[in-house]
Coordinates of C-alpha atoms in Angstrom, one line a residue:
M260 CA -20.7 6.5 -6.3
S261 CA -16.9 6.7 -6.0
E262 CA -15.6 10.0 -4.7
Y263 CA -12.2 9.6 -6.4
R264 CA -11.7 11.4 -9.7
L265 CA -8.2 11.4 -11.3
F266 CA -9.1 13.8 -14.1
S267 CA -11.1 16.5 -12.5
T268 CA -12.6 19.1 -14.9
L269 CA -10.9 22.4 -14.6
E270 CA -12.8 24.9 -12.5
P271 CA -13.7 28.2 -14.1
D272 CA -11.0 30.1 -12.2
Q273 CA -8.4 27.5 -13.4
M274 CA -9.6 27.9 -17.0
N275 CA -9.4 31.6 -16.7
R276 CA -5.8 31.6 -15.4
L277 CA -4.8 29.1 -18.2
T278 CA -6.3 31.2 -20.9
K279 CA -4.8 34.4 -19.6
A280 CA -1.4 32.7 -19.4
A281 CA -1.8 31.6 -23.0
M282 CA -2.2 35.3 -23.9
G283 CA 0.6 36.5 -21.6
Q284 CA -1.8 38.4 -19.3
V285 CA -0.5 36.4 -16.4
P286 CA 2.9 34.8 -16.2
A287 CA 3.3 31.1 -16.9
D288 CA 4.8 28.9 -14.1
M289 CA 7.3 27.2 -16.5
V290 CA 8.4 27.9 -20.0
I291 CA 10.5 25.7 -22.2
I292 CA 12.3 27.8 -24.9
N293 CA 14.1 27.1 -28.1
G294 CA 13.3 23.4 -28.4
S295 CA 12.6 21.3 -31.4
V296 CA 9.0 20.3 -30.5
V297 CA 7.6 17.1 -31.9
N298 CA 4.0 17.6 -32.9
V299 CA 2.4 14.2 -32.9
Y300 CA -0.9 15.6 -34.3
T301 CA 0.7 16.8 -37.6
K302 CA 3.8 14.5 -37.6
E303 CA 6.2 17.4 -37.8
R304 CA 9.1 19.0 -35.8
M305 CA 8.5 22.6 -34.9
E306 CA 11.9 24.2 -34.6
S307 CA 12.8 27.0 -32.1
C308 CA 9.5 26.4 -30.5
N309 CA 8.4 27.3 -26.9
V310 CA 6.0 25.7 -24.5
S311 CA 4.4 27.7 -21.7
I312 CA 3.0 25.7 -18.7
C313 CA 0.5 27.0 -16.2
G314 CA -0.1 24.6 -13.2
D315 CA -0.4 21.1 -14.5
R316 CA -1.5 22.1 -18.0
I317 CA 0.0 23.5 -21.2
A318 CA -1.1 27.0 -21.9
R319 CA 0.7 27.8 -25.2
V320 CA 2.9 26.2 -27.8
G321 CA 4.6 28.4 -30.4
P322 CA 6.9 31.4 -31.1
K323 CA 7.2 34.7 -29.2
V324 CA 7.0 33.4 -25.7
E325 CA 8.6 36.4 -23.9
H326 CA 5.2 37.9 -22.8
T327 CA 4.3 34.7 -20.9
I328 CA 7.5 34.9 -18.7
G329 CA 7.3 36.6 -15.4
P330 CA 9.9 37.1 -12.6
D331 CA 9.0 33.8 -11.0
T332 CA 8.6 31.7 -14.1
V333 CA 11.0 28.7 -14.4
V334 CA 12.7 28.9 -17.8
I335 CA 14.3 25.8 -19.3
D336 CA 16.4 26.4 -22.4
A337 CA 16.1 23.4 -24.7
V338 CA 18.2 24.8 -27.5
G339 CA 19.6 22.0 -29.7
K340 CA 17.3 19.5 -28.0
T341 CA 14.1 17.7 -28.9
V342 CA 10.9 18.0 -26.8
I343 CA 8.3 15.1 -27.0
P344 CA 5.2 14.2 -25.1
G345 CA 5.5 12.1 -22.0
L346 CA 5.5 8.3 -22.7
I347 CA 2.5 6.1 -22.0
D348 CA 2.6 2.4 -21.3
G349 CA -0.9 1.2 -22.5
H350 CA -0.7 -2.3 -21.1
T351 CA 1.2 -3.6 -18.1
H352 CA 0.9 -5.5 -14.8
L353 CA 2.0 -3.6 -11.8
A354 CA 0.7 -6.2 -9.3
W355 CA 3.8 -8.3 -9.6
L356 CA 6.9 -8.0 -7.4
F357 CA 7.1 -4.2 -7.0
S358 CA 5.2 -1.8 -4.9
A359 CA 4.1 1.3 -6.9
T360 CA 6.6 3.4 -4.8
E361 CA 9.6 1.3 -5.7
F362 CA 8.6 0.8 -9.3
L363 CA 8.2 4.5 -9.9
K364 CA 11.6 5.3 -8.6
S365 CA 13.0 3.6 -11.7
A366 CA 10.2 4.1 -14.2
M367 CA 9.8 7.9 -13.8
K368 CA 13.4 8.8 -14.7
G369 CA 13.1 7.4 -18.2
G370 CA 10.2 9.5 -19.2
T371 CA 7.1 7.5 -18.6
T372 CA 4.4 9.8 -17.4
T373 CA 1.2 7.7 -17.7
I374 CA 0.7 3.9 -17.1
I375 CA -2.4 1.8 -17.7
T376 CA -2.2 -1.4 -15.6
E377 CA -4.3 -4.5 -15.3
T378 CA -5.8 -5.3 -11.9
L379 CA -6.7 -8.9 -12.2
E380 CA -4.1 -10.2 -9.8
P381 CA -5.5 -8.7 -6.5
L382 CA -9.2 -9.5 -7.1
P383 CA -9.4 -13.3 -6.4
V384 CA -7.2 -13.1 -3.3
A385 CA -8.4 -9.8 -1.8
G386 CA -11.8 -9.0 -3.5
V387 CA -12.8 -5.6 -4.8
A388 CA -11.6 -4.0 -1.6
G389 CA -8.1 -5.3 -2.5
V390 CA -8.4 -3.9 -6.0
I391 CA -9.3 -0.5 -4.6
D392 CA -6.4 -0.7 -2.2
F393 CA -4.1 -1.4 -5.1
L394 CA -5.6 1.5 -7.1
D395 CA -5.3 3.8 -4.1
S396 CA -1.5 3.1 -4.1
F397 CA -1.4 5.0 -7.4
R398 CA -3.1 8.1 -6.1
D399 CA -1.2 11.4 -5.8
Q400 CA 1.9 10.0 -7.4
P401 CA 4.3 12.1 -9.6
I402 CA 2.9 10.4 -12.7
K403 CA -0.6 9.2 -13.7
I404 CA -1.4 5.6 -13.2
L405 CA -4.7 4.3 -14.6
A406 CA -6.2 0.8 -14.8
T407 CA -8.7 -1.6 -16.2
A408 CA -11.2 -3.6 -14.2
P409 CA -10.5 -7.4 -14.0
P410 CA -12.9 -9.7 -15.9
M411 CA -11.3 -12.6 -14.0
V412 CA -11.1 -15.3 -16.6
S413 CA -9.9 -18.4 -14.7
I414 CA -9.8 -22.2 -15.0
S415 CA -10.8 -22.3 -11.4
R416 CA -14.6 -22.0 -10.9
A417 CA -14.0 -20.4 -7.5
A418 CA -12.0 -17.6 -8.9
R419 CA -13.9 -17.0 -12.1
R420 CA -15.7 -13.8 -13.2
I421 CA -16.0 -10.5 -11.4
A422 CA -19.4 -9.9 -9.8
A423 CA -21.6 -7.4 -11.6
K424 CA -21.8 -5.1 -8.5
D425 CA -18.0 -5.1 -8.1
L426 CA -17.6 -4.3 -11.7
E427 CA -20.0 -1.4 -11.3
T428 CA -18.1 -0.1 -8.4
L429 CA -14.9 -0.1 -10.4
L430 CA -16.4 1.3 -13.7
D431 CA -17.6 4.3 -11.7
R432 CA -14.0 5.4 -11.2
D433 CA -12.4 7.6 -13.8
D434 CA -9.1 5.9 -13.2
I435 CA -10.7 2.7 -14.6
L436 CA -10.7 2.9 -18.3
G437 CA -12.5 -0.3 -19.2
L438 CA -12.5 -4.1 -18.7
G439 CA -9.1 -5.7 -18.8
E440 CA -7.8 -8.5 -21.0
T441 CA -10.5 -11.2 -21.5
Y442 CA -9.0 -14.3 -23.1
W443 CA -10.9 -15.0 -26.3
Q444 CA -11.2 -18.7 -25.6
A445 CA -13.4 -18.0 -22.5
V446 CA -15.6 -15.5 -24.4
I447 CA -16.2 -18.0 -27.2
Q448 CA -16.7 -21.0 -24.9
E449 CA -18.8 -19.3 -22.2
P450 CA -20.5 -16.3 -23.8
D451 CA -23.3 -16.3 -21.1
L452 CA -20.6 -15.8 -18.5
Y453 CA -18.6 -12.9 -20.1
L454 CA -20.8 -11.1 -22.6
P455 CA -22.9 -9.6 -19.8
L456 CA -19.7 -8.1 -18.4
F457 CA -19.0 -6.7 -21.9
H458 CA -22.4 -5.1 -22.1
Q459 CA -22.0 -3.6 -18.6
T460 CA -18.7 -2.1 -19.5
L461 CA -19.8 -0.7 -22.9
S462 CA -22.9 0.7 -21.3
A463 CA -20.7 2.6 -18.9
G464 CA -18.9 4.2 -21.9
K465 CA -15.7 2.2 -21.3
L466 CA -13.5 0.0 -23.4
L467 CA -13.0 -3.8 -23.7
E468 CA -9.3 -4.8 -23.8
G469 CA -8.5 -8.0 -25.7
H470 CA -6.2 -11.1 -25.6
S471 CA -6.5 -13.0 -28.9
A472 CA -3.4 -15.1 -29.0
G473 CA -3.9 -18.1 -31.3
A474 CA -7.4 -17.1 -32.4
S475 CA -8.3 -18.3 -36.0
F476 CA -9.6 -15.6 -38.4
D477 CA -13.2 -16.6 -37.8
K478 CA -12.8 -16.6 -34.0
L479 CA -10.9 -13.3 -34.1
S480 CA -13.8 -11.8 -36.1
A481 CA -16.3 -13.1 -33.5
Y482 CA -14.2 -11.7 -30.7
A483 CA -13.9 -8.3 -32.4
A484 CA -17.7 -8.3 -33.1
A485 CA -18.3 -8.5 -29.4
G486 CA -16.6 -5.1 -29.0
I487 CA -13.0 -5.8 -28.3
S488 CA -10.9 -2.7 -28.9
S489 CA -7.3 -3.8 -28.5
C490 CA -4.9 -6.8 -28.4
H491 CA -1.3 -7.1 -27.1
E492 CA -0.8 -10.7 -28.2
P493 CA 0.2 -10.6 -32.0
I494 CA 3.8 -11.9 -32.5
K495 CA 3.9 -11.8 -36.3
P496 CA 3.3 -9.0 -38.8
E497 CA 0.4 -10.9 -40.5
E498 CA -1.3 -11.2 -37.1
V499 CA -0.9 -7.4 -36.6
I500 CA -2.4 -6.7 -40.0
D501 CA -5.4 -8.9 -39.4
R502 CA -6.2 -7.0 -36.3
L503 CA -5.5 -3.6 -37.7
R504 CA -7.9 -4.3 -40.6
M505 CA -10.6 -5.1 -38.0
G506 CA -10.2 -1.7 -36.3
I507 CA -8.4 -3.2 -33.3
Y508 CA -5.6 -1.3 -31.7
V509 CA -2.5 -3.5 -31.6
M510 CA -0.2 -3.1 -28.7
V511 CA 3.3 -4.3 -29.7
R512 CA 4.7 -6.1 -26.7
E513 CA 8.3 -5.5 -25.7
G514 CA 8.7 -6.6 -22.0
S515 CA 10.0 -9.3 -19.8
I516 CA 7.4 -11.9 -20.6
R517 CA 7.9 -11.6 -24.4
R518 CA 9.8 -9.4 -26.8
D519 CA 7.9 -9.1 -30.1
L520 CA 9.0 -5.7 -31.4
A521 CA 11.9 -6.9 -33.6
D522 CA 9.8 -9.5 -35.4
I523 CA 6.8 -7.2 -35.9
A524 CA 8.9 -4.2 -37.0
M525 CA 8.9 -5.3 -40.7
I526 CA 5.3 -4.1 -40.8
K527 CA 6.8 -0.6 -41.2
D528 CA 7.5 -1.6 -44.9
A529 CA 3.9 -2.7 -45.6
G530 CA 2.7 0.7 -46.5
L531 CA 0.0 0.7 -43.9
D532 CA -1.3 3.4 -41.7
L533 CA 0.2 2.7 -38.3
R534 CA -1.9 5.1 -36.2
R535 CA -3.5 2.1 -34.4
L536 CA -0.1 0.6 -33.5
I537 CA 0.9 1.0 -29.8
L538 CA 4.1 0.2 -27.9
S539 CA 3.6 -1.5 -24.5
T540 CA 5.6 -3.7 -22.1
D541 CA 3.0 -6.2 -20.6
G542 CA 5.2 -6.0 -17.5
V543 CA 8.9 -5.7 -16.7
S544 CA 11.1 -7.5 -14.2
P545 CA 13.2 -5.8 -11.6
K546 CA 16.4 -6.8 -13.5
D547 CA 15.2 -5.5 -16.8
L548 CA 13.9 -2.3 -15.3
I549 CA 17.4 -1.7 -13.8
E550 CA 19.4 -2.7 -16.8
K551 CA 17.2 -1.7 -19.7
G552 CA 14.8 0.8 -18.4
Y553 CA 11.1 1.2 -19.1
M554 CA 9.1 2.7 -22.0
E555 CA 12.2 4.7 -23.0
Y556 CA 13.9 1.4 -23.8
V557 CA 10.9 0.3 -25.9
L558 CA 10.7 3.5 -27.8
Q559 CA 14.4 3.5 -28.4
K560 CA 14.2 -0.1 -29.8
A561 CA 11.4 0.9 -32.1
I562 CA 13.5 3.6 -33.6
D563 CA 16.5 1.3 -33.8
C564 CA 14.3 -1.2 -35.6
G565 CA 13.8 1.3 -38.3
F566 CA 10.4 2.9 -37.5
D567 CA 10.2 6.6 -38.4
P568 CA 11.1 8.4 -35.1
I569 CA 7.9 10.5 -35.1
E570 CA 5.7 7.5 -35.9
A571 CA 7.4 5.6 -33.1
I572 CA 6.8 8.5 -30.7
Q573 CA 3.2 8.5 -31.8
M574 CA 3.0 4.8 -30.9
A575 CA 4.1 5.6 -27.3
T576 CA 2.0 8.7 -26.9
L577 CA -0.9 9.9 -29.0
N578 CA -1.9 6.5 -30.3
V579 CA -2.3 5.2 -26.8
A580 CA -4.2 8.3 -25.7
E581 CA -6.6 8.0 -28.6
H582 CA -7.3 4.4 -27.9
F583 CA -8.3 5.1 -24.4
H584 CA -10.2 8.3 -25.3
L585 CA -7.8 10.4 -23.4
D586 CA -6.2 12.4 -26.2
H587 CA -7.9 15.6 -25.1
L588 CA -5.7 15.3 -21.9
I589 CA -2.5 13.4 -22.7
G590 CA -0.5 12.1 -25.6
G591 CA 0.5 15.4 -27.2
I592 CA 2.0 18.8 -26.7
A593 CA -0.8 21.3 -27.2
P594 CA -2.8 23.9 -25.2
G595 CA -5.0 22.5 -22.6
R596 CA -3.2 19.1 -22.4
C597 CA -1.5 17.8 -19.3
A598 CA 2.0 19.2 -19.0
D599 CA 3.8 15.9 -19.5
L600 CA 7.0 16.4 -21.6
L601 CA 10.4 15.0 -22.2
I602 CA 13.5 16.9 -23.3
L603 CA 15.8 14.6 -25.2
P604 CA 19.3 15.1 -26.6
D605 CA 17.9 14.5 -30.1
I606 CA 15.0 12.7 -31.7
H607 CA 16.9 9.5 -32.1
T608 CA 18.2 9.3 -28.5
I609 CA 15.5 8.4 -26.0
T610 CA 17.5 9.3 -22.9
P611 CA 15.7 12.2 -21.3
V612 CA 17.7 15.1 -20.0
T613 CA 14.5 16.4 -18.3
V614 CA 11.2 14.7 -17.4
I615 CA 8.2 16.9 -16.7
S616 CA 5.0 15.4 -15.3
K617 CA 1.9 17.4 -14.2
G618 CA 3.9 20.6 -14.8
R619 CA 6.8 19.6 -12.5
V620 CA 10.3 18.5 -13.2
I621 CA 10.3 15.0 -11.7
A622 CA 13.6 13.8 -13.2
Q623 CA 16.8 15.4 -14.4
G624 CA 19.8 13.7 -15.9
G625 CA 18.6 10.2 -15.1
K626 CA 17.8 11.0 -11.4
I627 CA 14.4 11.5 -9.9
K628 CA 13.7 14.9 -8.3
V629 CA 10.3 14.1 -6.8
Q630 CA 9.9 11.1 -4.6
P631 CA 6.9 8.8 -5.1
R632 CA 4.4 8.6 -2.3
A633 CA 4.6 5.6 0.0
H634 CA 1.3 3.8 0.4
T635 CA 0.2 2.0 3.5
Y636 CA -1.7 -1.1 2.5
A637 CA -4.8 -2.3 4.4
P638 CA -4.1 -5.2 6.9
E639 CA -6.4 -7.4 4.8
S640 CA -4.2 -6.9 1.8
M641 CA -1.2 -8.2 3.8
K642 CA -2.9 -11.4 5.0
T643 CA -4.1 -13.3 1.9
I644 CA -2.4 -16.7 2.7
R645 CA -5.2 -18.2 4.8
L646 CA -4.1 -21.8 5.1
A647 CA -5.4 -23.0 8.5
R648 CA -2.5 -25.4 9.0
N649 CA 0.9 -26.4 7.6
M650 CA 1.0 -28.8 4.8
I651 CA 2.5 -32.3 5.2
A652 CA 4.1 -34.6 2.7
D653 CA 0.9 -36.8 2.7
D654 CA -1.0 -33.9 1.2
F655 CA 0.8 -34.3 -2.1
V656 CA 0.5 -38.1 -2.4
I657 CA -1.2 -39.3 -5.6
R658 CA -3.3 -42.3 -4.6
V659 CA -4.7 -44.9 -7.0
N660 CA -7.7 -46.5 -5.4
N661 CA -7.9 -49.7 -7.5
P662 CA -5.3 -52.5 -7.2
V663 CA -3.3 -52.0 -10.3
S664 CA 0.5 -52.0 -10.9
T665 CA 0.5 -49.5 -13.8
V666 CA -1.6 -46.6 -14.9
K667 CA -1.6 -44.3 -18.0
V668 CA -1.7 -40.7 -16.8
R669 CA -2.1 -37.2 -18.2
V670 CA 1.1 -35.3 -17.8
I671 CA 1.6 -31.5 -18.3
K672 CA 4.4 -31.5 -20.8
M673 CA 6.6 -28.3 -20.9
V674 CA 7.2 -27.7 -24.6
S675 CA 8.7 -24.2 -23.9
D676 CA 9.3 -22.1 -20.9
L677 CA 5.6 -21.1 -21.0
V678 CA 3.7 -23.4 -23.3
T679 CA 2.4 -26.8 -22.3
Q680 CA 0.8 -29.8 -24.0
E681 CA -1.0 -32.9 -22.8
F682 CA 1.0 -36.1 -23.0
H683 CA 0.1 -39.6 -21.8
E684 CA 2.7 -41.6 -19.9
D685 CA 2.7 -45.0 -18.2
M686 CA 3.5 -44.7 -14.5
P687 CA 4.1 -47.5 -12.0
V688 CA 1.9 -47.7 -9.0
I689 CA 4.0 -48.4 -5.9
G690 CA 2.2 -49.0 -2.6
G691 CA -1.0 -47.7 -4.1
N692 CA 0.7 -44.4 -5.0
I693 CA 2.1 -42.7 -8.1
L694 CA 5.6 -41.3 -7.3
S695 CA 7.7 -38.6 -8.9
D696 CA 10.3 -40.0 -11.4
P697 CA 13.1 -37.4 -11.8
I698 CA 15.1 -39.8 -13.9
R699 CA 12.3 -39.6 -16.6
D700 CA 11.9 -35.9 -15.8
I701 CA 8.4 -36.5 -14.4
V702 CA 7.8 -34.8 -11.1
K703 CA 4.7 -33.6 -9.2
V704 CA 2.9 -30.3 -9.6
A705 CA 0.3 -29.1 -7.2
A706 CA -2.1 -26.1 -6.9
V707 CA -3.1 -25.3 -3.3
D708 CA -5.9 -22.7 -2.8
R709 CA -4.6 -20.1 -0.3
T710 CA -7.7 -17.8 -0.1
L711 CA -11.2 -18.9 -1.2
H712 CA -11.1 -22.5 -0.1
P713 CA -7.9 -22.6 1.9
G714 CA -6.1 -25.9 1.7
K715 CA -8.1 -27.4 -1.2
A716 CA -5.5 -28.9 -3.5
F717 CA -4.9 -31.0 -6.5
T718 CA -1.6 -32.8 -7.4
G719 CA -0.7 -33.8 -10.9
L720 CA 2.4 -34.6 -12.9
I721 CA 4.7 -32.5 -15.0
Q722 CA 7.4 -33.4 -17.5
G723 CA 10.1 -31.1 -18.8
F724 CA 10.5 -28.9 -15.8
G725 CA 13.9 -30.4 -15.3
L726 CA 13.7 -30.7 -11.5
K727 CA 16.1 -33.4 -10.2
S728 CA 15.4 -32.9 -6.5
G729 CA 13.8 -30.5 -4.1
A730 CA 10.8 -28.2 -4.9
M731 CA 9.9 -24.7 -6.0
A732 CA 6.7 -22.8 -5.0
C733 CA 5.2 -19.4 -5.5
S734 CA 2.0 -17.7 -4.3
A735 CA 1.5 -15.6 -7.4
A736 CA 0.0 -18.2 -9.6
W737 CA -1.7 -16.6 -12.6
D738 CA -5.5 -16.2 -12.8
S739 CA -6.1 -18.0 -9.5
T740 CA -5.9 -18.0 -5.7
A741 CA -3.4 -20.9 -5.7
I742 CA 0.1 -21.5 -4.4
I743 CA 1.7 -23.4 -7.3
V744 CA 4.4 -25.9 -6.4
V745 CA 6.6 -28.3 -8.4
G746 CA 8.6 -30.9 -6.6
A747 CA 10.6 -34.1 -6.8
A748 CA 10.0 -34.8 -3.1
D749 CA 6.7 -34.5 -1.2
T750 CA 8.5 -33.3 1.9
D751 CA 10.1 -30.4 0.1
M752 CA 6.8 -29.5 -1.6
A753 CA 5.3 -29.2 1.9
L754 CA 8.3 -27.2 3.1
A755 CA 8.1 -24.7 0.3
V756 CA 4.3 -24.1 0.7
N757 CA 4.7 -23.8 4.5
R758 CA 7.5 -21.2 4.1
I759 CA 5.2 -19.2 1.9
R760 CA 2.5 -19.4 4.6
T761 CA 5.0 -18.0 7.1
L762 CA 6.0 -15.2 4.7
Q763 CA 2.4 -14.4 3.9
G764 CA 3.3 -14.8 0.2
G765 CA 6.4 -15.3 -1.8
A766 CA 8.6 -17.6 -3.9
V767 CA 10.7 -20.4 -2.4
V768 CA 13.2 -22.9 -3.6
C769 CA 14.2 -25.7 -1.3
D770 CA 15.9 -29.1 -1.3
N771 CA 16.5 -31.9 1.3
G772 CA 14.5 -30.1 3.9
R773 CA 16.4 -26.8 3.6
V774 CA 15.3 -23.4 2.1
L775 CA 17.9 -22.5 -0.6
A776 CA 16.4 -19.1 -1.7
E777 CA 13.3 -17.1 -1.1
L778 CA 11.5 -13.8 -1.8
A779 CA 8.8 -12.5 0.5
L780 CA 5.7 -11.1 -1.3
P781 CA 3.5 -10.0 1.5
I782 CA 1.2 -7.6 -0.5
F783 CA -1.6 -9.8 -1.7
G784 CA 1.0 -12.6 -1.9
L785 CA 2.1 -10.9 -5.1
M786 CA 4.2 -7.9 -4.3
S787 CA 7.1 -6.8 -2.1
L788 CA 7.9 -3.6 -0.2
S789 CA 11.6 -4.1 -0.8
P790 CA 13.7 -1.8 -3.0
I791 CA 14.1 -2.7 -6.6
Q792 CA 17.7 -3.8 -6.3
T793 CA 16.8 -6.1 -3.5
L794 CA 14.1 -7.6 -5.7
A795 CA 16.5 -8.0 -8.6
D796 CA 19.0 -9.7 -6.3
A797 CA 16.4 -12.0 -4.8
T798 CA 15.0 -13.1 -8.1
S799 CA 18.5 -13.8 -9.4
E800 CA 19.2 -16.0 -6.3
L801 CA 15.9 -17.9 -6.9
T802 CA 16.9 -18.5 -10.5
V803 CA 20.4 -19.7 -9.6
A804 CA 18.9 -22.1 -6.9
A805 CA 16.3 -23.4 -9.4
V806 CA 18.9 -23.9 -12.2
D807 CA 21.1 -25.8 -9.7
L808 CA 18.2 -28.2 -9.1
G809 CA 18.0 -28.8 -12.9
I810 CA 15.3 -26.3 -14.0
P811 CA 16.4 -25.1 -17.4
F812 CA 14.3 -22.0 -17.9
Q813 CA 15.6 -18.4 -18.0
D814 CA 12.9 -17.2 -15.6
P815 CA 11.9 -20.3 -13.5
V816 CA 9.4 -18.3 -11.3
L817 CA 7.5 -17.1 -14.4
S818 CA 7.4 -20.6 -15.9
L819 CA 6.0 -21.8 -12.6
I820 CA 3.3 -19.3 -12.0
T821 CA 1.9 -19.5 -15.6
L822 CA 1.0 -23.2 -15.0
T823 CA -2.4 -22.0 -13.7
G824 CA -3.0 -19.4 -16.4
A825 CA -6.1 -19.5 -18.6
A826 CA -4.4 -17.9 -21.6
I827 CA -1.3 -19.9 -22.5
P828 CA -1.9 -23.3 -24.2
F829 CA -2.8 -26.0 -23.4
L830 CA -2.9 -28.2 -20.3
R831 CA -3.2 -26.2 -17.1
I832 CA -3.7 -27.0 -13.4
C833 CA -5.8 -25.5 -10.6
E834 CA -7.0 -26.7 -7.2
E835 CA -9.9 -28.4 -8.9
G836 CA -7.8 -30.5 -11.3
L837 CA -6.4 -30.4 -14.8
V838 CA -8.0 -28.3 -17.6
N839 CA -7.4 -28.5 -21.3
L840 CA -7.7 -24.9 -22.7
K841 CA -8.6 -26.2 -26.2
D842 CA -12.2 -26.8 -25.0
G843 CA -12.0 -25.5 -21.4
R844 CA -13.0 -28.8 -20.0
R845 CA -11.6 -30.6 -16.9
V846 CA -9.8 -33.9 -17.6
D847 CA -8.8 -36.7 -15.2
L848 CA -5.3 -37.4 -14.2
I849 CA -5.6 -41.1 -14.8
V850 CA -6.4 -42.0 -18.4
E851 CA -6.4 -45.8 -18.1
Q852 CA -5.6 -48.5 -15.7
I853 CA -3.1 -50.7 -17.5
D854 CA -3.3 -54.0 -15.6
H855 CA -4.4 -55.6 -12.4
G856 CA -2.4 -57.6 -9.9
E857 CA 0.1 -57.0 -7.0
Y858 CA 0.8 -53.5 -6.2

């Protein structure tokens, strides 16, 4: 049994003090007076309202607060201002680029007081011990960070599916709220693999988080019938409505991967009950966090898109809490709830004057007052690049065993910065090998296992990545243990992977035998210990270097690391080969040998 409990039940003496503070028999620790308090339970604004706080809980909300104020009570006058619950991000990915310490320095000041993150990224490269190390980095922080257990849907058989005993270990923790996003394709295609995990999770009294992008109505119905409770993938109002009608909580995504809020916002005019609509980020980049902010930006955009301000606030507070069965603790301003509150200039301006979390002022005027705790990661979490040797150019050669001069091959075709399709192209065989052809925008792409079967690799071809020369690699390939590398030159592909080996994780752009830009990611090969501004600068330098080599995408690193992902259509790559997500089957690189003769 896990000894860690995030939400400990109040001891009788704590309950006694809280109830006495509510009646004014003992003084409150903090009192907010004269505010316009947003009541998310009744969808009203309570004017000239007061909030009394005792420890990390709210003791009283209402008028006549003088009897709860003692000589040592901290009194905050919120006259002319609006008080709302602390913001909650119901779906994000914190195992990417930032450490928790550095992320919180920016996230806290905007008013986010609870975060629910996925944990799928550390599992394949560091095991359940790595996931626990990741979770431990969230302990004793100024705000609450909770998580979901990783189901580990992957196109790589080596990285696929969390072991039942590991899932049991995680589900026993009260900071694990359920099973994280499970892509619907995998559930439909391999029910015997994933439905036992669903049963195990539901039996533990926890939730199943969904990922239903592209599911037809019948398949969405089947997915919901298995117990899925939420989805953050709808991008159109009609997709939102389908899911709401099935009782699924819909998390409207507004983050660095996708921005769907503006398109979905017209649902406000459909006359529907929006209490199962939630705002979330699905992850933010360092640049966006610095320039836009975190959940305060998302909530502000929802209001600017025309949502009723209190409904929008519900979507970032109570709705999230109710979905995760935490509304008795967070999501609203009421007696017994956690003392997580924001004081705003007005209900339309989500720029907190004061942020209170766990009964403490953690940010004031856009500056943090309480520093996040630094976490020391286990040595094993810092050594996940386990390649036994440096790669050489010959490791990326695509050989054709039969004496032919031309072959028809499957090519991963980039049809957007994230979506791929399968195309067939004729490629010449020169000296028994298939070479990159930058003139036709066809270069090599390889996945190199860095952890489970170090050095196992597969090299294929990709079109539309725009690379004219050089190579780009990253150790944070989605849903896998792979280093993913795209290159026009085999020597540069080897150089990029080897530099990642030296860095023990990272992203690298190189050309003509020289590293042009790099970012070290030594924590699980996914995250950095660097300050957020350093990360923003480094990712900008990587983007500039990649664009200079011809890559057209706004976020080249993201476009690269999604090539192994099991969720975004259609043709993907792993260390075992190519996989078509339409049916989940592996397919050969060579489709047909065109002719025989000299080669």
